[in-house]
mmCIF file of C-alpha atoms in Angstrom:
data_model
loop_
_atom_site.group_PDB
_atom_site.id
_atom_site.type_symbol
_atom_site.label_atom_id
_atom_site.label_comp_id
_atom_site.label_asym_id
_atom_site.label_seq_id
_atom_site.Cartn_x
_atom_site.Cartn_y
_atom_site.Cartn_z
ATOM 1 C CA MET A 1 17.364 -42.675 -37.603
ATOM 2 C CA PHE A 2 13.648 -42.365 -36.815
ATOM 3 C CA SER A 3 11.376 -45.340 -36.436
ATOM 4 C CA TYR A 4 8.673 -43.745 -38.489
ATOM 5 C CA SER A 5 8.075 -41.415 -41.267
ATOM 6 C CA VAL A 6 4.643 -39.853 -40.948
ATOM 7 C CA VAL A 7 3.223 -41.614 -43.925
ATOM 8 C CA GLY A 8 4.823 -44.951 -43.491
ATOM 9 C CA ALA A 9 3.762 -45.450 -39.861
ATOM 10 C CA GLN A 10 3.024 -48.893 -38.825
ATOM 11 C CA LEU A 11 0.424 -49.639 -36.189
ATOM 12 C CA TYR A 12 2.143 -51.480 -33.406
ATOM 13 C CA VAL A 13 -0.802 -52.590 -31.277
ATOM 14 C CA GLY A 14 1.552 -53.986 -28.725
ATOM 15 C CA ASP A 15 2.956 -50.520 -28.216
ATOM 16 C CA MET A 16 -0.462 -49.187 -27.628
ATOM 17 C CA LEU A 17 -1.146 -51.763 -25.049
ATOM 18 C CA PHE A 18 2.208 -51.045 -23.431
ATOM 19 C CA VAL A 19 1.589 -47.326 -23.246
ATOM 20 C CA MET A 20 -1.839 -47.859 -21.782
ATOM 21 C CA ILE A 21 -0.610 -50.262 -19.124
ATOM 22 C CA THR A 22 2.509 -48.283 -18.267
ATOM 23 C CA PHE A 23 0.508 -45.119 -18.000
ATOM 24 C CA LEU A 24 -2.020 -46.683 -15.722
ATOM 25 C CA VAL A 25 0.701 -48.251 -13.553
ATOM 26 C CA LEU A 26 2.491 -44.838 -13.535
ATOM 27 C CA MET A 27 -0.688 -43.130 -12.478
ATOM 28 C CA TRP A 28 -1.154 -45.722 -9.716
ATOM 29 C CA LEU A 29 2.419 -45.374 -8.509
ATOM 30 C CA VAL A 30 2.269 -41.597 -8.549
ATOM 31 C CA LYS A 31 -0.944 -41.821 -6.554
ATOM 32 C CA ILE A 32 0.710 -43.925 -3.894
ATOM 33 C CA VAL A 33 4.034 -42.195 -3.830
ATOM 34 C CA ALA A 34 3.143 -38.494 -4.105
ATOM 35 C CA TRP A 35 -0.498 -37.685 -4.907
ATOM 36 C CA LYS A 36 -2.188 -38.951 -1.807
ATOM 37 C CA PRO A 37 0.347 -37.407 0.700
ATOM 38 C CA ILE A 38 0.627 -34.174 -1.160
ATOM 39 C CA THR A 39 -3.121 -33.751 -1.625
ATOM 40 C CA LYS A 40 -3.630 -34.672 2.061
ATOM 41 C CA MET A 41 -1.029 -32.125 3.078
ATOM 42 C CA MET A 42 -2.514 -29.383 0.971
ATOM 43 C CA GLN A 43 -5.975 -30.253 2.374
ATOM 44 C CA ASP A 44 -4.591 -30.151 5.870
ATOM 45 C CA ARG A 45 -2.963 -26.773 5.188
ATOM 46 C CA SER A 46 -6.162 -25.294 3.758
ATOM 47 C CA ASP A 47 -8.046 -26.668 6.783
ATOM 48 C CA LYS A 48 -5.526 -25.195 9.074
ATOM 49 C CA ILE A 49 -5.655 -21.821 7.306
ATOM 50 C CA VAL A 50 -9.383 -21.818 7.451
ATOM 51 C CA ASN A 51 -9.286 -22.707 11.177
ATOM 52 C CA ASP A 52 -6.683 -20.057 11.815
ATOM 53 C CA ILE A 53 -8.675 -17.471 10.008
ATOM 54 C CA ASP A 54 -11.770 -18.446 12.003
ATOM 55 C CA SER A 55 -9.935 -18.349 15.337
ATOM 56 C CA ALA A 56 -8.247 -15.049 14.402
ATOM 57 C CA LYS A 57 -11.550 -13.556 13.681
ATOM 58 C CA GLU A 58 -12.937 -14.902 16.925
ATOM 59 C CA SER A 59 -10.034 -13.550 19.007
ATOM 60 C CA ARG A 60 -10.268 -10.238 17.216
ATOM 61 C CA THR A 61 -13.930 -9.891 18.182
ATOM 62 C CA LYS A 62 -13.004 -10.861 21.680
ATOM 63 C CA ALA A 63 -10.265 -8.355 21.769
ATOM 64 C CA ALA A 64 -12.556 -5.693 20.446
ATOM 65 C CA GLU A 65 -15.078 -6.538 23.054
ATOM 66 C CA LEU A 66 -12.437 -6.375 25.706
ATOM 67 C CA ALA A 67 -11.203 -3.124 24.494
ATOM 68 C CA GLN A 68 -14.752 -1.732 24.477
ATOM 69 C CA LYS A 69 -15.342 -2.942 27.947
ATOM 70 C CA ARG A 70 -12.106 -1.441 29.120
ATOM 71 C CA GLN A 71 -12.919 1.816 27.465
ATOM 72 C CA ALA A 72 -16.299 1.867 29.172
ATOM 73 C CA GLU A 73 -14.631 1.164 32.473
ATOM 74 C CA LEU A 74 -12.104 3.838 31.858
ATOM 75 C CA ASP A 75 -14.829 6.345 31.091
ATOM 76 C CA LYS A 76 -16.656 5.339 34.232
ATOM 77 C CA THR A 77 -13.519 5.690 36.227
ATOM 78 C CA ARG A 78 -12.835 9.095 34.778
ATOM 79 C CA ASP A 79 -16.377 10.171 35.615
ATOM 80 C CA ASP A 80 -15.910 8.923 39.147
ATOM 81 C CA ALA A 81 -12.675 10.682 39.521
ATOM 82 C CA ASN A 82 -14.243 13.908 38.196
ATOM 83 C CA GLY A 83 -17.037 13.543 40.658
ATOM 84 C CA ILE A 84 -14.597 12.979 43.503
ATOM 85 C CA ILE A 85 -12.529 15.969 42.465
ATOM 86 C CA ASN A 86 -15.591 18.185 42.126
ATOM 87 C CA ASN A 87 -16.872 17.004 45.471
ATOM 88 C CA ALA A 88 -13.568 17.895 47.021
ATOM 89 C CA LYS A 89 -13.538 21.200 45.378
ATOM 90 C CA GLN A 90 -17.056 21.989 46.676
ATOM 91 C CA ASN A 91 -16.095 20.759 50.112
ATOM 92 C CA GLY A 92 -12.986 22.851 50.009
ATOM 93 C CA GLN A 93 -14.907 25.840 48.944
ATOM 94 C CA ARG A 94 -17.479 25.349 51.573
ATOM 95 C CA GLN A 95 -14.815 24.863 54.207
ATOM 96 C CA ARG A 96 -12.975 27.882 53.105
ATOM 97 C CA ASP A 97 -16.145 30.005 53.203
ATOM 98 C CA GLN A 98 -16.891 28.544 56.602
ATOM 99 C CA ILE A 99 -13.438 29.379 57.958
ATOM 100 C CA VAL A 100 -13.549 32.951 56.533
ATOM 101 C CA GLU A 101 -17.054 33.452 57.923
ATOM 102 C CA ASP A 102 -15.870 32.176 61.344
ATOM 103 C CA ALA A 103 -12.827 34.405 61.256
ATOM 104 C CA ARG A 104 -14.944 37.330 60.285
ATOM 105 C CA ASN A 105 -17.427 36.616 63.153
ATOM 106 C CA GLU A 106 -14.641 36.207 65.613
ATOM 107 C CA ALA A 107 -13.020 39.368 64.448
ATOM 108 C CA SER A 108 -16.245 41.274 64.755
ATOM 109 C CA ASN A 109 -16.861 39.687 68.108
ATOM 110 C CA LEU A 110 -13.441 40.703 69.235
ATOM 111 C CA LYS A 111 -13.925 44.185 67.878
ATOM 112 C CA SER A 112 -17.249 44.706 69.536
ATOM 113 C CA SER A 113 -16.010 43.313 72.878
ATOM 114 C CA ALA A 114 -12.956 45.450 72.660
ATOM 115 C CA GLU A 115 -15.193 48.495 71.893
ATOM 116 C CA LYS A 116 -17.293 47.475 74.860
ATOM 117 C CA ASP A 117 -14.253 47.276 77.039
ATOM 118 C CA ILE A 118 -13.068 50.680 75.850
ATOM 119 C CA GLU A 119 -16.457 52.154 76.383
ATOM 120 C CA GLN A 120 -16.652 50.585 79.839
ATOM 121 C CA GLN A 121 -13.159 51.830 80.746
ATOM 122 C CA ARG A 122 -14.106 55.285 79.438
ATOM 123 C CA GLN A 123 -17.248 55.223 81.449
ATOM 124 C CA GLU A 124 -15.299 54.107 84.480
ATOM 125 C CA ALA A 125 -12.698 56.789 83.906
ATOM 126 C CA LEU A 126 -15.439 59.300 83.474
ATOM 127 C CA ALA A 127 -17.192 58.108 86.564
ATOM 128 C CA ASN A 128 -13.863 58.195 88.489
ATOM 129 C CA SER A 129 -13.052 61.684 87.385
ATOM 130 C CA ARG A 130 -16.568 62.830 88.160
ATOM 131 C CA LYS A 131 -16.177 61.342 91.614
ATOM 132 C CA ASP A 132 -12.878 63.104 91.933
ATOM 133 C CA VAL A 133 -14.288 66.338 90.783
ATOM 134 C CA ALA A 134 -17.110 65.936 93.209
ATOM 135 C CA SER A 135 -14.870 65.082 96.098
ATOM 136 C CA LEU A 136 -12.652 67.868 95.115
ATOM 137 C CA SER A 137 -15.519 70.245 94.973
ATOM 138 C CA ILE A 138 -16.583 69.032 98.283
ATOM 139 C CA ASP A 139 -13.074 69.487 99.556
ATOM 140 C CA ILE A 140 -12.854 72.883 98.095
ATOM 141 C CA ALA A 141 -16.251 73.749 99.450
ATOM 142 C CA SER A 142 -15.425 72.465 102.867
ATOM 143 C CA LYS A 143 -12.178 74.256 102.841
ATOM 144 C CA ILE A 144 -13.880 77.438 101.642
ATOM 145 C CA ILE A 145 -16.467 76.959 104.302
ATOM 146 C CA SER A 146 -14.092 75.988 107.094
ATOM 147 C CA LYS A 147 -11.817 78.856 106.539
ATOM 148 C CA GLU A 148 -12.952 82.497 106.438
ATOM 149 C CA LEU A 149 -10.911 84.009 103.960
ATOM 150 C CA ASN A 150 -10.085 87.474 102.685
ATOM 151 C CA GLU A 151 -9.819 88.114 99.113
ATOM 152 C CA ASP A 152 -6.113 87.723 98.900
ATOM 153 C CA ASP A 153 -6.197 84.575 100.937
ATOM 154 C CA GLN A 154 -8.969 83.291 98.807
ATOM 155 C CA LYS A 155 -7.021 84.062 95.738
ATOM 156 C CA GLY A 156 -3.934 82.506 97.250
ATOM 157 C CA LEU A 157 -5.918 79.458 98.172
ATOM 158 C CA VAL A 158 -7.365 79.077 94.747
ATOM 159 C CA ASP A 159 -3.968 79.397 93.265
ATOM 160 C CA SER A 160 -2.525 76.941 95.661
ATOM 161 C CA TYR A 161 -5.335 74.626 94.977
ATOM 162 C CA ILE A 162 -4.878 74.758 91.297
ATOM 163 C CA GLU A 163 -1.190 74.415 91.730
ATOM 164 C CA GLY A 164 -1.942 71.374 93.957
ATOM 165 C CA LEU A 165 -4.230 70.133 91.225
ATOM 166 C CA GLY A 166 -1.394 70.312 88.786
ATOM 167 C CA LYS A 167 0.847 68.543 91.112
ATOM 168 C CA GLN A 168 -1.638 65.930 91.796
ATOM 169 C CA LYS A 169 -2.065 64.988 88.208
ATOM 170 C CA MET B 1 15.171 -39.742 -42.526
ATOM 171 C CA GLY B 2 12.700 -42.257 -43.799
ATOM 172 C CA ASP B 3 14.686 -44.858 -42.034
ATOM 173 C CA SER B 4 12.026 -47.087 -40.636
ATOM 174 C CA ALA B 5 14.278 -49.641 -39.148
ATOM 175 C CA ALA B 6 13.030 -50.624 -35.748
ATOM 176 C CA SER B 7 13.702 -53.518 -33.514
ATOM 177 C CA THR B 8 10.361 -55.296 -33.058
ATOM 178 C CA PHE B 9 9.175 -58.580 -31.731
ATOM 179 C CA GLU B 10 6.003 -60.447 -31.764
ATOM 180 C CA PHE B 11 4.289 -61.497 -28.541
ATOM 181 C CA LEU B 12 0.808 -63.094 -28.359
ATOM 182 C CA GLY B 13 0.270 -61.970 -31.870
ATOM 183 C CA LEU B 14 0.959 -58.304 -31.063
ATOM 184 C CA THR B 15 3.930 -56.376 -32.463
ATOM 185 C CA PHE B 16 6.056 -54.633 -29.935
ATOM 186 C CA ASN B 17 8.676 -51.983 -30.702
ATOM 187 C CA VAL B 18 11.623 -52.271 -28.343
ATOM 188 C CA GLY B 19 12.701 -48.660 -28.790
ATOM 189 C CA ASN B 20 9.280 -47.391 -27.822
ATOM 190 C CA MET B 21 9.060 -49.688 -24.841
ATOM 191 C CA ILE B 22 12.435 -48.533 -23.599
ATOM 192 C CA SER B 23 11.598 -44.864 -24.121
ATOM 193 C CA ILE B 24 8.235 -45.166 -22.457
ATOM 194 C CA SER B 25 9.653 -47.036 -19.501
ATOM 195 C CA LEU B 26 12.438 -44.514 -19.181
ATOM 196 C CA ALA B 27 10.053 -41.611 -19.165
ATOM 197 C CA CYS B 28 7.817 -43.320 -16.588
ATOM 198 C CA VAL B 29 10.856 -44.024 -14.421
ATOM 199 C CA VAL B 30 12.005 -40.370 -14.695
ATOM 200 C CA VAL B 31 8.586 -39.181 -13.787
ATOM 201 C CA LEU B 32 8.367 -41.539 -10.886
ATOM 202 C CA VAL B 33 11.830 -40.717 -9.527
ATOM 203 C CA LEU B 34 11.184 -36.994 -9.891
ATOM 204 C CA VAL B 35 7.853 -37.157 -8.074
ATOM 205 C CA TYR B 36 9.228 -39.483 -5.432
ATOM 206 C CA ALA B 37 12.243 -37.238 -4.833
ATOM 207 C CA LEU B 38 9.976 -34.132 -4.546
ATOM 208 C CA SER B 39 7.500 -35.719 -2.276
ATOM 209 C CA ARG B 40 9.842 -36.667 0.546
ATOM 210 C CA HIS B 41 9.527 -35.060 4.017
ATOM 211 C CA LEU B 42 6.142 -33.511 3.420
ATOM 212 C CA THR B 43 5.394 -30.848 6.014
ATOM 213 C CA LEU B 44 2.637 -28.429 6.608
ATOM 214 C CA LYS B 45 5.087 -25.596 6.021
ATOM 215 C CA PRO B 46 6.526 -26.716 2.616
ATOM 216 C CA GLY B 47 10.208 -26.853 1.795
ATOM 217 C CA LYS B 48 11.683 -26.187 -1.618
ATOM 218 C CA ALA B 49 11.043 -29.634 -3.186
ATOM 219 C CA GLN B 50 7.558 -29.721 -1.753
ATOM 220 C CA ASN B 51 6.908 -26.314 -3.107
ATOM 221 C CA VAL B 52 7.881 -27.364 -6.638
ATOM 222 C CA LEU B 53 5.595 -30.411 -6.423
ATOM 223 C CA GLU B 54 2.722 -28.437 -4.950
ATOM 224 C CA TYR B 55 3.155 -25.843 -7.668
ATOM 225 C CA ALA B 56 2.905 -28.555 -10.320
ATOM 226 C CA VAL B 57 -0.147 -30.139 -8.686
ATOM 227 C CA ASP B 58 -1.774 -26.730 -8.265
ATOM 228 C CA PHE B 59 -1.004 -25.998 -11.961
ATOM 229 C CA THR B 60 -2.567 -29.227 -13.321
ATOM 230 C CA ASN B 61 -5.424 -28.921 -10.888
ATOM 231 C CA GLY B 62 -6.052 -25.486 -12.174
ATOM 232 C CA ILE B 63 -6.116 -26.689 -15.740
ATOM 233 C CA VAL B 64 -8.499 -29.477 -14.914
ATOM 234 C CA ARG B 65 -10.845 -27.312 -12.768
ATOM 235 C CA SER B 66 -10.923 -24.451 -15.202
ATOM 236 C CA SER B 67 -12.863 -26.604 -17.635
ATOM 237 C CA ILE B 68 -14.378 -29.358 -15.512
ATOM 238 C CA SER B 69 -16.557 -28.409 -12.600
ATOM 239 C CA GLY B 70 -17.768 -30.225 -9.508
ATOM 240 C CA GLU B 71 -16.884 -33.500 -8.025
ATOM 241 C CA THR B 72 -15.414 -34.996 -11.185
ATOM 242 C CA SER B 73 -12.588 -32.445 -11.316
ATOM 243 C CA ARG B 74 -11.374 -33.656 -7.990
ATOM 244 C CA THR B 75 -11.113 -37.221 -9.075
ATOM 245 C CA LEU B 76 -9.493 -36.140 -12.342
ATOM 246 C CA GLY B 77 -6.655 -34.238 -10.605
ATOM 247 C CA LEU B 78 -4.470 -37.251 -10.466
ATOM 248 C CA TRP B 79 -5.110 -38.043 -14.129
ATOM 249 C CA GLY B 80 -4.234 -34.509 -15.232
ATOM 250 C CA PHE B 81 -1.126 -34.407 -13.089
ATOM 251 C CA THR B 82 0.188 -37.764 -14.291
ATOM 252 C CA LEU B 83 -0.622 -37.010 -17.966
ATOM 253 C CA PHE B 84 1.052 -33.592 -17.716
ATOM 254 C CA MET B 85 4.210 -34.894 -16.009
ATOM 255 C CA PHE B 86 4.438 -37.885 -18.375
ATOM 256 C CA ILE B 87 4.063 -35.839 -21.475
ATOM 257 C CA ILE B 88 6.429 -33.096 -20.463
ATOM 258 C CA ILE B 89 9.125 -35.595 -19.474
ATOM 259 C CA ALA B 90 8.465 -37.621 -22.611
ATOM 260 C CA ASN B 91 8.799 -34.470 -24.746
ATOM 261 C CA LEU B 92 12.022 -33.336 -23.169
ATOM 262 C CA GLN B 93 13.526 -36.792 -22.972
ATOM 263 C CA GLY B 94 14.432 -37.035 -26.685
ATOM 264 C CA LEU B 95 16.168 -33.652 -26.509
ATOM 265 C CA PHE B 96 18.683 -34.793 -24.006
ATOM 266 C CA LEU B 97 18.942 -38.423 -24.740
ATOM 267 C CA HIS B 98 18.761 -40.016 -28.228
ATOM 268 C CA ILE B 99 20.304 -43.361 -28.571
ATOM 269 C CA ASP B 100 20.594 -45.036 -31.985
ATOM 270 C CA ILE B 101 22.388 -48.347 -32.238
ATOM 271 C CA SER B 102 23.183 -49.475 -35.913
ATOM 272 C CA GLY B 103 20.372 -47.411 -37.251
ATOM 273 C CA VAL B 104 17.791 -48.532 -34.801
ATOM 274 C CA THR B 105 16.527 -45.948 -32.254
ATOM 275 C CA TYR B 106 16.313 -47.225 -28.728
ATOM 276 C CA VAL B 107 15.870 -44.140 -26.643
ATOM 277 C CA LYS B 108 13.950 -40.974 -27.875
ATOM 278 C CA SER B 109 10.932 -38.984 -27.020
ATOM 279 C CA PRO B 110 8.139 -41.511 -26.782
ATOM 280 C CA THR B 111 5.833 -38.756 -27.928
ATOM 281 C CA SER B 112 7.593 -38.448 -31.266
ATOM 282 C CA ASP B 113 5.799 -41.706 -32.194
ATOM 283 C CA PRO B 114 2.230 -41.335 -33.368
ATOM 284 C CA VAL B 115 1.206 -44.704 -31.966
ATOM 285 C CA ILE B 116 2.022 -43.422 -28.547
ATOM 286 C CA THR B 117 0.374 -40.002 -28.808
ATOM 287 C CA MET B 118 -2.678 -41.487 -30.447
ATOM 288 C CA THR B 119 -2.915 -44.035 -27.713
ATOM 289 C CA LEU B 120 -2.789 -41.166 -25.151
ATOM 290 C CA ALA B 121 -5.532 -39.375 -27.112
ATOM 291 C CA LEU B 122 -7.553 -42.513 -27.283
ATOM 292 C CA MET B 123 -7.266 -43.012 -23.591
ATOM 293 C CA THR B 124 -8.421 -39.451 -22.988
ATOM 294 C CA LEU B 125 -11.436 -39.764 -25.270
ATOM 295 C CA THR B 126 -12.357 -43.129 -23.895
ATOM 296 C CA LEU B 127 -12.199 -41.622 -20.409
ATOM 297 C CA ALA B 128 -14.464 -38.801 -21.679
ATOM 298 C CA GLN B 129 -16.960 -41.308 -23.007
ATOM 299 C CA PHE B 130 -16.869 -43.266 -19.787
ATOM 300 C CA LEU B 131 -17.266 -40.273 -17.552
ATOM 301 C CA GLY B 132 -20.040 -38.925 -19.824
ATOM 302 C CA ILE B 133 -22.037 -42.141 -19.536
ATOM 303 C CA ARG B 134 -21.460 -42.317 -15.793
ATOM 304 C CA LYS B 135 -22.694 -38.739 -15.372
ATOM 305 C CA LEU B 136 -25.550 -38.569 -17.825
ATOM 306 C CA GLY B 137 -26.498 -42.194 -18.264
ATOM 307 C CA TYR B 138 -26.478 -43.949 -21.666
ATOM 308 C CA LYS B 139 -29.497 -42.106 -22.806
ATOM 309 C CA GLY B 140 -28.347 -38.640 -22.014
ATOM 310 C CA HIS B 141 -24.822 -39.358 -23.262
ATOM 311 C CA PHE B 142 -25.844 -40.603 -26.661
ATOM 312 C CA GLN B 143 -28.573 -38.000 -27.017
ATOM 313 C CA ASN B 144 -25.834 -35.448 -27.057
ATOM 314 C CA TYR B 145 -24.754 -36.750 -30.435
ATOM 315 C CA LEU B 146 -28.251 -35.791 -31.855
ATOM 316 C CA LYS B 147 -28.017 -32.212 -30.797
ATOM 317 C CA PRO B 148 -28.763 -29.614 -31.920
ATOM 318 C CA PHE B 149 -30.607 -31.595 -34.606
ATOM 319 C CA VAL B 150 -30.796 -35.281 -35.469
ATOM 320 C CA PHE B 151 -28.948 -34.485 -38.698
ATOM 321 C CA PHE B 152 -25.914 -33.450 -36.743
ATOM 322 C CA LEU B 153 -25.235 -37.086 -35.888
ATOM 323 C CA PRO B 154 -22.645 -37.618 -38.600
ATOM 324 C CA ILE B 155 -20.955 -34.271 -37.876
ATOM 325 C CA ASN B 156 -20.779 -35.009 -34.187
ATOM 326 C CA LEU B 157 -19.380 -38.465 -34.839
ATOM 327 C CA PHE B 158 -16.859 -37.002 -37.186
ATOM 328 C CA GLU B 159 -15.937 -34.340 -34.696
ATOM 329 C CA GLU B 160 -15.278 -37.047 -32.192
ATOM 330 C CA PHE B 161 -12.906 -38.690 -34.616
ATOM 331 C CA THR B 162 -11.148 -35.404 -35.564
ATOM 332 C CA ASN B 163 -10.753 -34.540 -31.887
ATOM 333 C CA PHE B 164 -8.975 -37.898 -31.435
ATOM 334 C CA LEU B 165 -6.849 -37.375 -34.575
ATOM 335 C CA THR B 166 -5.823 -33.725 -33.826
ATOM 336 C CA LEU B 167 -5.111 -34.405 -30.174
ATOM 337 C CA GLY B 168 -2.717 -37.199 -30.937
ATOM 338 C CA LEU B 169 -1.219 -35.702 -34.124
ATOM 339 C CA ARG B 170 -0.573 -32.213 -32.705
ATOM 340 C CA LEU B 171 1.624 -33.561 -30.008
ATOM 341 C CA PHE B 172 3.300 -36.079 -32.241
ATOM 342 C CA GLY B 173 3.957 -33.498 -34.969
ATOM 343 C CA ASN B 174 5.447 -30.929 -32.666
ATOM 344 C CA ILE B 175 7.769 -33.281 -30.987
ATOM 345 C CA LEU B 176 8.736 -35.225 -34.117
ATOM 346 C CA SER B 177 9.530 -32.062 -36.052
ATOM 347 C CA GLY B 178 11.622 -30.853 -33.169
ATOM 348 C CA GLU B 179 13.674 -34.037 -33.049
ATOM 349 C CA MET B 180 13.871 -34.279 -36.784
ATOM 350 C CA LEU B 181 15.285 -30.716 -37.120
ATOM 351 C CA LEU B 182 17.726 -31.403 -34.356
ATOM 352 C CA GLY B 183 18.816 -34.493 -36.365
ATOM 353 C CA ILE B 184 19.250 -32.422 -39.536
ATOM 354 C CA ILE B 185 21.227 -29.694 -37.712
ATOM 355 C CA LEU B 186 23.408 -32.395 -36.236
ATOM 356 C CA GLY B 187 23.988 -33.809 -39.726
ATOM 357 C CA MET B 188 25.176 -30.326 -40.859
ATOM 358 C CA SER B 189 27.887 -30.303 -38.365
ATOM 359 C CA HIS B 190 29.913 -32.862 -40.297
ATOM 360 C CA GLY B 191 30.720 -30.289 -43.038
ATOM 361 C CA GLY B 192 33.902 -28.771 -41.406
ATOM 362 C CA ALA B 193 34.800 -26.441 -38.569
ATOM 363 C CA VAL B 194 32.689 -23.465 -39.719
ATOM 364 C CA MET B 195 29.658 -25.678 -40.258
ATOM 365 C CA TRP B 196 30.286 -27.146 -36.859
ATOM 366 C CA ILE B 197 30.159 -23.796 -35.120
ATOM 367 C CA VAL B 198 27.156 -22.698 -37.069
ATOM 368 C CA SER B 199 25.334 -25.992 -36.418
ATOM 369 C CA PHE B 200 26.311 -25.779 -32.731
ATOM 370 C CA ILE B 201 24.641 -22.371 -32.343
ATOM 371 C CA LEU B 202 21.641 -23.535 -34.282
ATOM 372 C CA GLU B 203 21.363 -26.700 -32.277
ATOM 373 C CA LEU B 204 21.555 -24.725 -29.062
ATOM 374 C CA ALA B 205 18.839 -22.333 -30.146
ATOM 375 C CA TRP B 206 16.649 -25.075 -31.541
ATOM 376 C CA THR B 207 16.952 -27.276 -28.384
ATOM 377 C CA GLY B 208 15.834 -24.339 -26.288
ATOM 378 C CA PHE B 209 12.913 -23.772 -28.541
ATOM 379 C CA SER B 210 12.074 -27.393 -28.461
ATOM 380 C CA VAL B 211 12.107 -27.411 -24.667
ATOM 381 C CA PHE B 212 9.602 -24.551 -24.871
ATOM 382 C CA ILE B 213 7.479 -26.349 -27.452
ATOM 383 C CA GLY B 214 7.632 -29.549 -25.361
ATOM 384 C CA CYS B 215 6.245 -27.720 -22.323
ATOM 385 C CA ILE B 216 3.585 -25.828 -24.299
ATOM 386 C CA GLN B 217 2.408 -29.095 -25.931
ATOM 387 C CA ALA B 218 2.118 -30.888 -22.658
ATOM 388 C CA TYR B 219 0.068 -28.001 -21.340
ATOM 389 C CA VAL B 220 -2.045 -27.921 -24.606
ATOM 390 C CA PHE B 221 -2.704 -31.693 -24.440
ATOM 391 C CA VAL B 222 -3.878 -31.546 -20.847
ATOM 392 C CA VAL B 223 -6.059 -28.492 -21.538
ATOM 393 C CA LEU B 224 -7.657 -30.002 -24.580
ATOM 394 C CA SER B 225 -8.197 -33.287 -22.868
ATOM 395 C CA SER B 226 -9.976 -31.518 -20.004
ATOM 396 C CA VAL B 227 -12.133 -29.606 -22.488
ATOM 397 C CA TYR B 228 -13.083 -32.708 -24.348
ATOM 398 C CA ILE B 229 -14.016 -34.411 -21.093
ATOM 399 C CA SER B 230 -15.938 -31.433 -19.786
ATOM 400 C CA ARG B 231 -17.990 -31.325 -23.059
ATOM 401 C CA LYS B 232 -19.065 -34.896 -22.437
ATOM 402 C CA LEU B 233 -20.198 -34.080 -18.915
ATOM 403 C CA GLU B 234 -22.990 -31.742 -19.798
ATOM 404 C CA LEU B 235 -26.179 -31.996 -21.644
ATOM 405 C CA GLU B 236 -26.197 -29.797 -24.690
ATOM 406 C CA ASP B 237 -29.364 -27.987 -25.457
#
């Protein structure tokens, strides 16, 4: 059944030669058929992976740079906006104060001029009444003087005058 | 057993065994077809077949690189891959296909023949010597035999010889015993229905085990070959 028992092995030199040659031929054929293309493919792949890793690293740094730049710009913009808002607030405050001040001034002006008017009118009225009193006194005096009166007449005259005064008012 | 009938012929004064030649050629053809089929349509993004092949290549490359360093390991990748594929196919071949015609074996595991395994071992050790001389020069290479002392020369030479013997005989013994036991179990099955069932189960189990052993032995052969080569590539001190 088996060609050899362990002990009774014959040395077939031809077989040795055959094994060597077939093995070398097999190696050569495997090299042509599969080894070269598969090794090349694996090399290509590892190259590609290395390249991809490199480019990924590069783009990540770029992205980080970009993000940083954008963050900086964002901060700057926020600062600007804050500045603008603060400015506006200050302006508004100032304007409000101005308006209130103006209003207050105007009100006080109005008040003082009104007071002045009132005072003037009062003075005028006083002057008028004083004039009236004076003229009245002159009238009364002239009437007293022009007419010699007895006591009753005088009394009647004063009464009528006072009555007239009441009517005149 | 003990049946040493073999169909041989003489050519140029050399004896050839037809059974061995057929078995070796068949194993080579199977390896070639397998590798050819797996290496079609190679793409950067591998398909199933390509993955299998790449796994095998990575595996043998790993074996070679784990013991041999530097530039040599890259050139030895093809050698390791072919050796591994050839031995594993040769080991398994006899388990699936065993053709005897009138007592003469024509197809079996080529590795169950000591001449073949010894030849593989011889090729490996010759390669080791060659690479050692190429790397270290004749002087450095042969000085390694005198280390650590001059008196180690016979021991080193003997070690060289035992390396050759054990490398070849380990593979041969494992595969031959596997096939032999399969034959014995097969012989048992002629003793009636019960024996047939028993031997069927045994045969099944032993075939599985032999497949396992065949793979392990192919691995061991490549690993030891790499180690033997790597030892020739460095100056001992």
